[in-house]
XYZ file of C-alpha atoms in Angstrom:
745
model
C 0.000 0.000 0.000
C 2.881 2.360 0.693
C 5.565 3.093 -1.879
C 9.000 4.692 -1.449
C 9.169 8.437 -1.052
C 7.952 10.113 -4.205
C 9.488 13.042 -6.007
C 6.829 15.304 -4.501
C 7.854 14.354 -0.996
C 11.489 14.941 -1.871
C 10.608 18.391 -3.231
C 8.619 19.265 -0.134
C 11.362 18.217 2.257
C 13.927 20.154 0.236
C 11.806 23.306 0.310
C 11.293 22.878 4.009
C 15.040 22.632 4.549
C 15.524 25.830 2.589
C 12.833 27.571 4.620
C 14.483 26.547 7.853
C 17.870 28.119 7.129
C 19.754 29.640 10.093
C 18.935 33.193 9.018
C 15.224 32.465 9.097
C 15.394 30.714 12.437
C 17.259 33.673 13.858
C 14.326 35.929 12.965
C 11.598 33.811 14.486
C 12.365 34.792 18.060
C 9.919 33.433 20.621
C 7.054 31.061 19.880
C 4.066 32.717 18.203
C 1.179 33.653 20.418
C -2.168 31.868 19.869
C -4.503 33.759 17.599
C -1.719 35.915 16.166
C -2.874 35.482 12.539
C -3.557 38.848 10.930
C -7.155 39.697 10.110
C -8.006 41.921 7.178
C -11.435 42.970 8.308
C -13.017 43.967 11.571
C -14.377 41.058 13.581
C -16.514 40.436 16.614
C -14.026 38.892 19.019
C -15.410 36.367 21.507
C -14.191 35.442 24.925
C -11.938 32.854 23.364
C -10.533 35.302 20.853
C -12.391 33.544 18.034
C -12.403 35.868 15.067
C -13.279 34.944 11.487
C -9.937 33.186 10.970
C -10.119 29.566 12.164
C -6.480 28.529 11.736
C -4.686 27.810 15.054
C -7.935 28.101 17.042
C -8.429 24.306 17.307
C -12.132 25.091 16.886
C -14.962 23.689 14.780
C -16.671 27.071 14.572
C -15.840 30.695 13.819
C -16.404 34.034 15.479
C -17.562 36.020 12.447
C -18.519 35.598 8.805
C -20.032 37.755 6.055
C -21.101 35.388 3.262
C -24.836 35.881 3.862
C -25.095 39.677 4.059
C -21.538 41.113 3.642
C -21.968 42.484 7.135
C -19.366 41.103 9.498
C -21.664 39.156 11.841
C -21.339 36.200 14.153
C -23.210 33.023 13.253
C -25.841 33.852 15.921
C -26.325 37.339 14.454
C -26.855 36.012 10.902
C -30.570 35.414 10.112
C -29.927 32.354 7.935
C -28.641 28.815 8.284
C -24.854 28.828 8.288
C -22.212 26.081 8.449
C -18.459 26.520 8.584
C -15.841 23.862 7.830
C -12.841 25.094 9.784
C -9.153 24.491 9.227
C -9.091 22.199 12.266
C -11.875 20.003 10.906
C -10.177 19.766 7.516
C -6.918 18.769 9.190
C -8.517 16.255 11.578
C -10.364 14.310 8.890
C -8.002 14.980 5.965
C -10.689 16.765 3.943
C -8.317 17.460 1.076
C -10.833 18.490 -1.590
C -13.929 20.656 -1.748
C -16.140 17.604 -2.311
C -14.706 15.877 0.779
C -15.327 18.993 2.885
C -18.883 19.364 1.599
C -19.518 15.688 2.317
C -19.129 16.530 6.024
C -21.332 19.652 5.911
C -24.896 19.880 7.191
C -27.513 19.908 4.454
C -25.137 19.426 1.503
C -25.580 16.503 -0.909
C -22.450 15.553 -2.861
C -22.949 13.522 -6.044
C -20.445 12.463 -8.684
C -21.618 12.490 -12.282
C -18.428 10.704 -13.312
C -14.784 10.550 -12.296
C -14.100 14.271 -12.785
C -17.423 16.050 -12.378
C -19.018 16.561 -8.998
C -22.196 18.435 -8.126
C -23.434 19.879 -4.830
C -27.058 20.329 -3.823
C -28.951 21.805 -0.906
C -32.619 22.255 -0.109
C -33.671 20.453 -3.258
C -31.628 22.500 -5.744
C -28.189 22.340 -7.322
C -25.665 24.780 -5.858
C -24.377 27.123 -8.567
C -23.205 30.074 -6.453
C -19.559 29.914 -5.368
C -17.347 32.573 -3.858
C -13.653 32.789 -3.116
C -12.820 35.327 -0.386
C -16.332 36.681 -0.834
C -15.849 37.370 -4.569
C -18.475 35.865 -6.844
C -17.231 33.005 -9.019
C -19.166 33.165 -12.257
C -18.205 29.749 -13.605
C -21.199 27.520 -13.943
C -19.591 24.950 -11.637
C -16.263 24.297 -9.921
C -14.837 21.813 -12.325
C -11.523 21.303 -10.631
C -12.842 20.189 -7.193
C -10.347 22.480 -5.477
C -7.617 21.292 -3.120
C -8.426 22.728 0.332
C -4.828 23.153 1.524
C -4.920 26.873 0.612
C -8.124 27.659 2.561
C -8.574 28.775 6.153
C -12.250 27.813 6.178
C -15.230 27.134 3.950
C -18.438 29.001 4.761
C -21.796 27.646 3.606
C -24.979 29.735 3.741
C -28.071 27.682 2.923
C -31.115 29.155 1.240
C -31.339 32.072 -1.178
C -28.435 34.523 -1.088
C -29.508 36.983 -3.750
C -28.163 39.917 -1.742
C -24.551 38.791 -2.241
C -24.711 36.530 -5.310
C -27.506 37.895 -7.502
C -29.027 35.180 -9.675
C -29.434 31.625 -8.431
C -31.569 28.933 -6.824
C -32.482 28.947 -3.091
C -29.926 26.194 -2.482
C -26.765 27.562 -0.866
C -23.666 29.642 -1.432
C -20.232 28.140 -0.835
C -17.511 30.636 0.068
C -13.905 29.398 0.189
C -11.741 31.707 2.278
C -7.996 31.622 1.621
C -5.265 31.539 4.245
C -3.612 34.878 5.015
C -0.108 35.838 6.120
C 0.586 35.581 9.840
C 2.171 38.150 12.123
C 4.734 35.603 13.355
C 6.719 33.053 11.366
C 4.795 29.894 10.720
C 6.055 26.796 8.894
C 4.125 23.584 8.322
C 4.964 20.611 6.163
C 3.730 17.070 5.862
C 3.538 13.883 3.842
C 0.922 11.157 3.691
C 0.358 7.811 2.025
C -2.865 5.929 1.649
C -4.782 3.141 0.028
C -4.596 2.802 -3.742
C -1.176 4.502 -3.830
C -2.524 7.891 -2.805
C 0.479 10.076 -1.887
C 0.345 13.703 -0.819
C 2.855 16.308 0.351
C 2.658 19.984 1.219
C 4.647 22.963 2.479
C 3.087 26.053 4.082
C 5.326 29.000 5.060
C 4.281 32.470 6.194
C 5.308 35.392 8.309
C 6.885 38.878 8.311
C 9.236 39.648 5.416
C 10.488 43.224 5.885
C 9.882 46.697 7.310
C 9.383 45.493 10.892
C 6.554 43.200 9.860
C 4.710 45.723 7.740
C 5.328 43.433 4.748
C 4.108 39.874 5.254
C 3.856 36.897 2.973
C 2.646 33.344 2.747
C 3.253 30.528 0.285
C 1.728 27.067 -0.048
C 2.904 24.229 -2.298
C 1.249 20.816 -2.551
C 1.354 17.774 -4.795
C -0.837 14.672 -5.038
C -0.077 11.504 -6.983
C -2.831 8.914 -6.689
C -4.230 5.822 -8.288
C -7.813 4.778 -7.659
C -10.015 1.841 -6.767
C -11.379 2.312 -10.300
C -9.443 0.557 -13.013
C -7.217 2.779 -15.151
C -8.011 6.010 -13.298
C -5.060 8.066 -12.029
C -4.675 11.656 -10.866
C -1.831 14.101 -10.301
C -2.480 17.563 -8.916
C -0.082 20.494 -8.500
C -1.105 23.294 -6.131
C 0.585 26.648 -5.599
C -0.532 29.690 -3.623
C 1.220 32.920 -2.732
C 0.090 36.153 -1.112
C 1.774 39.383 0.011
C 0.289 41.858 2.456
C 1.660 45.318 3.044
C 0.723 47.996 5.572
C 1.179 50.969 3.255
C 0.220 53.235 6.150
C -1.213 52.625 9.581
C -4.646 52.811 7.959
C -3.992 51.259 4.540
C -3.598 47.542 3.809
C -2.778 46.124 0.359
C -2.861 42.415 -0.467
C -1.977 40.723 -3.776
C -1.913 37.029 -4.481
C -2.015 34.178 -6.942
C -3.203 30.580 -6.745
C -2.675 27.731 -9.162
C -4.250 24.281 -9.376
C -3.346 21.920 -12.204
C -5.061 18.522 -12.313
C -3.791 15.801 -14.648
C -5.933 12.696 -15.059
C -5.864 9.407 -16.933
C -8.741 6.997 -17.442
C -11.486 9.632 -17.079
C -15.062 8.424 -17.302
C -17.894 10.458 -18.801
C -21.102 9.363 -17.157
C -22.064 6.496 -14.921
C -21.975 2.690 -14.960
C -24.921 0.804 -16.497
C -27.354 -0.529 -13.914
C -29.279 -2.841 -16.266
C -28.131 -5.692 -18.465
C -29.451 -6.048 -22.006
C -31.837 -8.797 -20.755
C -33.366 -6.420 -18.173
C -31.600 -7.873 -15.144
C -29.218 -5.964 -12.901
C -25.717 -5.611 -14.321
C -24.118 -5.779 -10.832
C -20.861 -4.263 -12.064
C -18.209 -3.937 -9.344
C -16.779 -0.752 -7.901
C -13.546 -1.114 -9.843
C -15.331 -1.144 -13.219
C -14.277 1.659 -15.555
C -15.419 1.622 -19.181
C -12.903 4.262 -20.242
C -9.744 3.886 -22.253
C -6.502 4.495 -20.389
C -5.893 7.623 -22.510
C -9.321 9.127 -21.792
C -8.654 12.372 -19.920
C -10.309 15.605 -18.793
C -7.555 17.771 -17.240
C -8.241 21.164 -15.666
C -5.783 24.007 -15.056
C -6.959 26.926 -12.903
C -5.006 30.176 -12.473
C -6.273 33.036 -10.314
C -4.788 36.449 -9.563
C -6.388 38.708 -6.972
C -5.849 41.955 -5.095
C -7.545 43.804 -2.226
C -7.095 47.283 -0.807
C -8.482 48.274 2.591
C -8.536 51.834 3.899
C -9.588 52.869 7.377
C -11.653 56.036 7.066
C -12.069 56.941 10.711
C -14.972 56.702 13.132
C -15.043 52.936 12.601
C -15.682 53.194 8.844
C -13.515 51.471 6.268
C -13.320 51.145 2.483
C -12.489 47.944 0.620
C -11.743 47.349 -3.066
C -11.221 43.849 -4.450
C -10.398 42.415 -7.861
C -9.957 38.858 -9.086
C -9.144 37.304 -12.456
C -9.385 33.598 -13.080
C -8.595 31.481 -16.114
C -9.459 27.820 -16.526
C -8.073 25.740 -19.399
C -8.765 22.202 -20.509
C -7.539 20.032 -23.385
C -8.426 16.371 -23.163
C -10.068 13.602 -25.113
C -12.732 11.329 -23.679
C -13.761 7.857 -24.773
C -16.159 6.143 -22.412
C -18.617 3.263 -22.750
C -21.563 5.124 -21.336
C -24.244 4.091 -23.842
C -26.138 0.862 -24.335
C -26.619 -2.166 -22.090
C -23.975 -4.849 -21.436
C -24.458 -8.327 -22.825
C -23.300 -11.480 -21.098
C -20.126 -11.545 -23.237
C -19.342 -7.906 -22.181
C -20.366 -6.460 -25.559
C -23.352 -4.175 -26.093
C -21.812 -0.897 -24.920
C -21.303 2.122 -27.138
C -18.929 5.012 -26.565
C -19.407 8.629 -25.666
C -16.510 10.648 -27.022
C -15.472 14.251 -27.186
C -12.531 16.600 -27.365
C -12.818 18.831 -24.304
C -10.942 21.918 -25.432
C -11.458 25.499 -24.410
C -10.746 28.359 -22.058
C -12.941 30.039 -19.490
C -12.046 33.477 -18.152
C -13.592 35.311 -15.283
C -13.048 38.742 -13.827
C -14.805 40.392 -10.951
C -14.365 43.538 -8.937
C -16.133 44.959 -5.922
C -16.067 48.232 -3.977
C -17.748 48.813 -0.651
C -17.720 50.995 2.436
C -18.900 49.877 5.850
C -19.105 51.183 9.350
C -21.289 52.207 12.290
C -23.774 55.063 12.431
C -26.150 56.524 14.991
C -29.901 56.864 14.550
C -32.576 57.623 17.169
C -30.065 57.333 19.942
C -28.795 53.903 18.947
C -25.767 52.650 17.048
C -26.210 50.576 13.875
C -24.022 49.130 11.083
C -24.141 49.668 7.324
C -22.540 48.259 4.182
C -22.819 49.989 0.796
C -21.148 48.685 -2.366
C -21.044 48.018 -6.089
C -19.643 45.049 -8.032
C -19.394 43.447 -11.457
C -18.596 39.881 -12.509
C -18.086 38.600 -16.028
C -17.438 35.120 -17.391
C -16.479 34.258 -20.952
C -15.814 30.920 -22.591
C -14.336 30.177 -26.000
C -13.599 26.942 -27.862
C -11.894 26.557 -31.247
C -13.553 24.955 -34.251
C -12.654 21.285 -34.596
C -12.611 19.262 -37.818
C -13.586 15.713 -37.035
C -11.517 13.043 -38.729
C -12.818 9.827 -40.214
C -13.498 7.200 -37.549
C -12.467 3.553 -38.008
C -15.315 1.091 -38.692
C -17.392 0.300 -35.591
C -15.254 2.718 -33.551
C -18.159 3.562 -31.254
C -19.096 -0.070 -30.606
C -17.096 -1.671 -27.794
C -16.609 -5.436 -28.321
C -15.450 -6.032 -24.731
C -15.704 -3.230 -22.183
C -13.230 -4.934 -19.839
C -10.412 -4.898 -22.393
C -10.169 -1.582 -24.256
C -6.405 -1.203 -24.578
C -6.418 -1.555 -28.358
C -8.727 1.429 -28.928
C -6.684 4.301 -30.354
C -7.333 8.036 -29.985
C -9.762 9.336 -32.570
C -8.437 11.860 -35.115
C -9.449 15.505 -35.337
C -7.901 18.832 -36.298
C -7.839 21.932 -34.123
C -8.207 25.071 -36.233
C -7.495 28.683 -35.393
C -11.142 29.525 -35.998
C -13.659 30.175 -33.224
C -16.159 27.355 -32.826
C -18.277 28.630 -29.947
C -18.223 31.577 -27.609
C -20.460 32.643 -24.772
C -20.430 35.111 -21.909
C -22.385 36.088 -18.821
C -22.184 39.413 -17.009
C -23.711 40.633 -13.777
C -23.464 44.066 -12.218
C -25.228 45.447 -9.212
C -25.205 47.881 -6.358
C -26.114 46.631 -2.905
C -26.952 47.978 0.517
C -27.226 46.191 3.857
C -27.722 47.449 7.374
C -28.075 45.966 10.855
C -30.462 48.009 12.989
C -30.482 47.806 16.775
C -34.164 48.592 17.285
C -33.991 47.796 21.012
C -31.473 46.083 23.243
C -33.039 42.742 22.289
C -34.551 43.385 18.843
C -32.401 43.702 15.711
C -33.160 43.897 12.001
C -30.940 43.058 9.056
C -32.208 44.780 5.910
C -30.669 44.788 2.476
C -31.290 45.274 -1.194
C -29.486 44.490 -4.422
C -30.237 46.310 -7.678
C -28.583 45.478 -10.978
C -28.652 43.685 -14.310
C -27.825 40.326 -15.849
C -27.062 39.502 -19.469
C -25.796 36.515 -21.405
C -24.906 35.785 -25.000
C -23.955 32.664 -26.895
C -22.678 32.090 -30.426
C -21.869 28.904 -32.350
C -20.191 29.099 -35.756
C -20.489 26.569 -38.582
C -18.007 26.317 -41.457
C -18.035 24.618 -44.866
C -15.382 22.239 -46.201
C -13.238 25.211 -47.195
C -13.383 26.614 -43.650
C -15.507 29.526 -44.774
C -18.108 30.746 -42.313
C -21.391 29.120 -43.272
C -23.824 30.040 -40.500
C -23.976 31.580 -37.041
C -26.380 30.494 -34.308
C -26.476 33.437 -31.898
C -28.681 33.915 -28.851
C -28.886 36.701 -26.325
C -30.900 37.570 -23.255
C -30.750 40.517 -20.895
C -32.582 41.502 -17.716
C -32.378 44.987 -16.300
C -33.713 46.604 -13.157
C -33.411 43.445 -11.077
C -34.277 44.270 -7.498
C -33.596 41.677 -4.814
C -34.762 42.608 -1.302
C -33.519 40.942 1.872
C -34.961 41.212 5.347
C -34.206 39.528 8.646
C -35.542 40.126 12.152
C -33.782 38.801 15.251
C -34.919 38.852 18.893
C -32.603 37.980 21.766
C -34.651 35.789 24.102
C -31.689 35.611 26.478
C -28.043 36.587 26.143
C -27.462 33.058 24.810
C -30.481 32.448 22.542
C -31.864 34.384 19.582
C -34.963 33.714 17.475
C -35.048 35.002 13.895
C -37.073 35.161 10.706
C -35.746 36.080 7.257
C -36.998 36.635 3.721
C -35.343 37.103 0.337
C -36.401 37.083 -3.312
C -35.324 34.500 -5.891
C -34.233 35.356 -9.429
C -32.717 32.921 -11.917
C -32.511 33.386 -15.718
C -33.222 30.272 -17.793
C -31.319 28.797 -20.713
C -34.333 26.818 -21.995
C -36.156 28.129 -25.074
C -39.750 27.844 -26.282
C -40.894 26.703 -29.714
C -40.292 30.235 -31.051
C -36.693 29.918 -29.837
C -37.193 32.614 -27.254
C -35.787 32.180 -23.778
C -38.315 31.523 -21.052
C -38.913 34.206 -18.489
C -36.614 33.959 -15.456
C -37.558 31.797 -12.523
C -38.815 34.001 -9.693
C -39.919 33.229 -6.188
C -39.455 33.767 -2.500
C -37.525 32.120 0.323
C -38.503 32.168 4.010
C -36.713 30.935 7.114
C -37.651 30.805 10.805
C -35.062 29.705 13.303
C -33.549 29.660 16.766
C -29.819 30.122 17.402
C -27.771 29.790 20.545
C -24.226 30.638 21.557
C -23.125 28.748 24.679
C -20.077 28.051 26.798
C -18.654 31.554 26.419
C -19.420 31.442 22.676
C -17.362 28.296 22.145
C -20.436 26.364 21.002
C -23.082 27.362 18.431
C -26.551 25.803 18.197
C -29.073 26.382 15.417
C -32.456 25.101 14.278
C -34.442 26.351 11.305
C -37.671 25.829 9.408
C -37.447 26.827 5.761
C -39.724 26.984 2.769
C -39.434 28.404 -0.717
C -41.531 28.694 -3.850
C -40.465 29.171 -7.444
C -42.593 30.174 -10.448
C -41.952 30.077 -14.200
C -40.122 26.760 -13.840
C -39.407 25.204 -17.245
C -41.454 22.193 -18.369
C -40.931 20.126 -21.512
C -43.408 21.139 -24.239
C -44.783 17.789 -25.457
C -46.870 19.475 -28.137
C -43.774 20.442 -30.132
C -41.348 17.840 -31.545
C -37.577 18.353 -31.101
C -35.696 20.203 -33.829
C -35.059 17.578 -36.544
C -31.552 18.947 -37.248
C -30.131 19.952 -33.857
C -32.271 17.735 -31.643
C -33.069 20.723 -29.393
C -36.093 20.165 -27.166
C -38.488 23.016 -26.478
C -39.968 24.079 -23.174
C -42.823 26.096 -21.715
C -43.239 27.908 -18.449
C -44.938 25.733 -15.848
C -46.355 28.677 -13.990
C -47.295 26.636 -10.932
C -43.760 26.401 -9.617
C -41.861 24.213 -7.207
C -42.191 24.227 -3.433
C -39.491 23.159 -0.984
C -39.899 22.925 2.769
C -37.848 21.386 5.509
C -36.088 21.506 8.842
C -32.442 21.785 9.919
C -30.608 21.496 13.217
C -26.883 21.893 13.879
C -24.444 22.080 16.775
C -20.824 23.108 16.191
C -17.892 24.044 18.341
C -16.288 22.951 21.603
C -18.633 20.848 23.740
C -16.089 20.724 26.570
C -12.368 21.294 26.963
C -10.612 19.346 24.213
C -13.823 18.019 22.658
C -14.877 19.534 19.298
C -17.999 18.551 17.418
C -20.159 19.471 14.470
C -23.445 17.622 14.016
C -26.335 18.431 11.746
C -29.667 16.916 10.707
C -31.639 17.974 7.623
C -35.131 17.147 6.355
C -35.937 18.425 2.861
C -39.119 17.832 0.836
C -39.428 19.177 -2.703
C -42.647 19.055 -4.751
C -43.920 20.456 -8.049
C -47.152 22.324 -8.678
C -49.073 19.041 -8.762
C -47.696 18.199 -5.277
C -45.598 15.372 -6.697
C -42.225 14.899 -5.051
C -39.252 16.041 -7.123
C -35.487 15.593 -6.749
C -36.002 12.004 -5.620
C -32.294 11.297 -6.149
C -31.627 13.453 -3.064
C -32.452 12.144 0.430
C -35.383 13.337 2.519
C -33.347 12.893 5.696
C -29.638 13.357 6.230
C -27.283 13.337 9.219
C -23.707 14.643 9.364
C -21.560 14.174 12.493
C -17.845 14.881 13.075
C -16.146 14.864 16.467
C -12.622 14.839 17.848
C -11.457 14.603 21.476
C -8.026 15.331 22.926
C -7.541 12.923 25.827
C -6.760 14.462 29.234
C -3.875 13.943 31.630
C -1.037 11.642 30.651
C -2.820 10.890 27.355
C -3.136 14.487 26.171
C -0.764 13.856 23.263
C -3.465 11.628 21.706
C -6.552 12.909 19.871
C -9.241 10.479 18.693
C -12.408 11.069 16.772
C -14.892 9.864 14.232
C -17.494 10.913 11.704
C -20.854 9.452 10.717
C -22.689 10.248 7.481
C -26.200 8.811 7.201
C -28.907 9.426 4.654
C -32.290 7.981 3.846
C -33.118 6.101 0.647
C -33.138 7.748 -2.791
C -34.209 6.736 -6.273
C -33.689 7.923 -9.838
C -35.537 7.252 -13.081
C -34.027 5.113 -15.822
C -34.813 3.051 -18.933
C -34.815 -0.738 -18.434
C -34.677 -3.262 -21.323
C -37.801 -5.426 -21.585
C -37.173 -7.194 -24.910
C -36.213 -6.687 -28.536
C -38.146 -5.806 -31.687
C -38.047 -7.614 -35.014
C -34.853 -5.778 -35.982
C -33.135 -6.936 -32.797
C -33.193 -3.467 -31.230
C -33.685 -3.211 -27.474
C -37.085 -2.056 -26.219
C -37.086 -0.224 -22.880
C -39.551 0.979 -20.272
C -39.407 3.387 -17.345
C -37.886 1.918 -14.195
C -36.562 3.250 -10.917
C -33.056 2.713 -9.584
C -33.053 2.698 -5.783
C -30.355 3.178 -3.200
C -31.484 2.195 0.271
C -30.515 4.188 3.348
C -26.868 3.803 4.272
C -24.286 4.895 6.829
C -20.609 5.679 6.267
C -18.308 5.794 9.318
C -14.874 7.440 9.571
C -12.228 7.223 12.294
C -9.270 9.492 13.020
C -6.433 9.534 15.509
C -3.459 11.844 15.950
C -0.455 11.519 18.246
C 1.759 14.528 18.973
C 5.295 13.419 19.719
C 6.098 17.004 20.729
C 4.875 20.497 19.838
C 6.473 20.142 16.389
C 5.844 16.587 15.141
C 2.617 14.580 14.903
C 1.382 11.433 13.168
C -2.205 10.744 12.101
C -4.148 7.665 11.070
C -7.445 8.094 9.199
C -9.847 5.364 8.116
C -12.674 6.341 5.752
C -15.709 4.095 5.231
C -14.627 1.911 8.140
C -17.142 -0.885 7.445
C -16.585 -0.754 3.665
C -20.217 0.154 2.989
C -21.212 -0.389 -0.647
C -23.468 2.347 -1.940
C -24.228 4.537 -4.955
C -23.739 8.267 -4.465
C -25.659 8.980 -7.690
C -28.548 7.044 -9.260
C -30.296 7.592 -12.582
C -27.763 9.971 -14.135
C -27.007 8.827 -17.705
C -29.305 5.865 -17.009
C -26.813 4.412 -14.552
C -25.118 4.573 -11.153
C -21.898 5.853 -9.628
C -20.213 3.945 -6.810
C -19.194 5.649 -3.587
C -15.650 5.248 -2.289
C -14.663 2.009 -0.513
C -12.686 1.775 2.732
C -9.400 3.666 2.612
C -6.587 4.066 5.141
C -4.258 7.089 5.260
C -1.129 7.559 7.376
C 0.167 11.144 7.725
C 3.228 12.797 9.232
C 3.096 16.553 9.938
C 5.729 18.966 11.263
C 5.354 22.595 12.285
C 7.735 25.228 13.539
């Protein structure tokens, strides 16, 4: 299971040696004080000095966050359901990717569409709103499944977040917050090895660089080289992150940074495994089955540059300007047996193929001012700002080459080594191009109406527009036709309102409301885009902050309604040339209602926990349940305990993920016609309720060196984490064991 030290580990250890040169050690001085990490923004500091930064707090909660309203509020002061995956939780359970972190988060459903595409859902809808350091990410989804080594925490706000994100479903917003430079020198490095030759190494260095600490920096390097329990699938990922912070004056802070994630893959699938045989029985294909060629690949390279400027204005007010630019590139070819039904001799499957080639670019900027003000003898807080975000995507025109005879028919899906890459030619011409742009001004305020009663009010006003163009060329590469579409929505007003009442100093009851707005990409029979989905989102909850604010409790009832939801127009046949299907507005809308409860933080000295239960029911206008491939009930539990006394060097813990049964629709073979073609009928694919258990342990040899042992899926539970997608299923991960060694200055 464990191989000799890889080149990545050698690189990490070499960099660590360079970082620990005598000159550097001479500058470190005394040990850093707890909680010495520099904060960019004002925070509400608790009795334990918990600010928004979670690193070095050993906590499973945070003191402040702003994802929901942009106001810097504690979790108890935020009138929405909030979860935070802290640095400590990520380290304890080796949550090395965004999908792994979300898999431990209350109310979040993680489903894999194939080996390299993962989707997240909450409250019955797919999550499409992502932020990094509070800046809107306008990509349609996070294709690279980001490595979490560069993040201090991941904030999740469930429900509609139109005030901060604009368009979207009432699902959730995921905000990944990067690590920042520290006021004292900090060095961390580590290596790990796990099941299926999964090797990982990292180096994290930060601290003051010059000018008596007024210039600070931080750099993170990481590398993963892993095989998989799936045949032929392999992954290598390079991660780099650097940031500089400078106190230009006592009141002016400038930060610039860059992060880089480059994922190489081999044996990529495109879709799921077949659930049915050609005779209508269950295929029962094992977890290791992969109907991809070894050269099938969908790599992703992400590069992001960002900058922030903060200026203290006096009287508690401050100004912040932020800019980010991201570019994502891919160039890979896929060949995967995702079509058809397997025969007894392993024939019967047909291939999906494609050349995934293109570049996505995103830029966003934001300006805001915030601070306190007095009104009617009381002090309140306000945030006023403006921002724009634009995404563009472009792919070159490809000339498909002639395919060998029966190239798409797979004679034996278990042995595909003799299938060669298909030919095509990449031209310098533009094949397709699309863009999306949002811009809006926003205002939010927290009013202290009485000592116990508070209101959070906000509004967002702006516009949204999108365009798409696909070019067609003749045999001489002369432009033949252009299919161009465009839609624009102006004067979009999104109100937000929350009311909170402090029952006691520890407990607060709240109610909140926000509008829903989501443009649609579906078109009607006249090829006009449907009107945007609109609706409303309500939430009623109770929050508590106990044990000197070390522990947060929350319960919430939520319900939402959407109108203008697209429905397939059965009265109009698909376009005979393009195959495009046409839709109509349902008008009646979808309704989602449910309940959530969560506890997070330090239960007692040395004992951290986060536990959450979610019930979600989604129905259409005819009161028929929708989103049946997502569970009605779900439980997430993570806990870690540092033993007392003579055993205090040992920390033990575990995690439990349970969900109720799900099902997805599919097509099941029921016979053949006279031509020998398979006849199918509607059938459900079910996954019964299941539980996945994790264990962790960490032993600290001294204040510098520690070793960890993690076991995921302890009982090797066999389950599907996605059913019905592409008429098939996707296996969840089997039991894995990881041994880690970490060192810090």
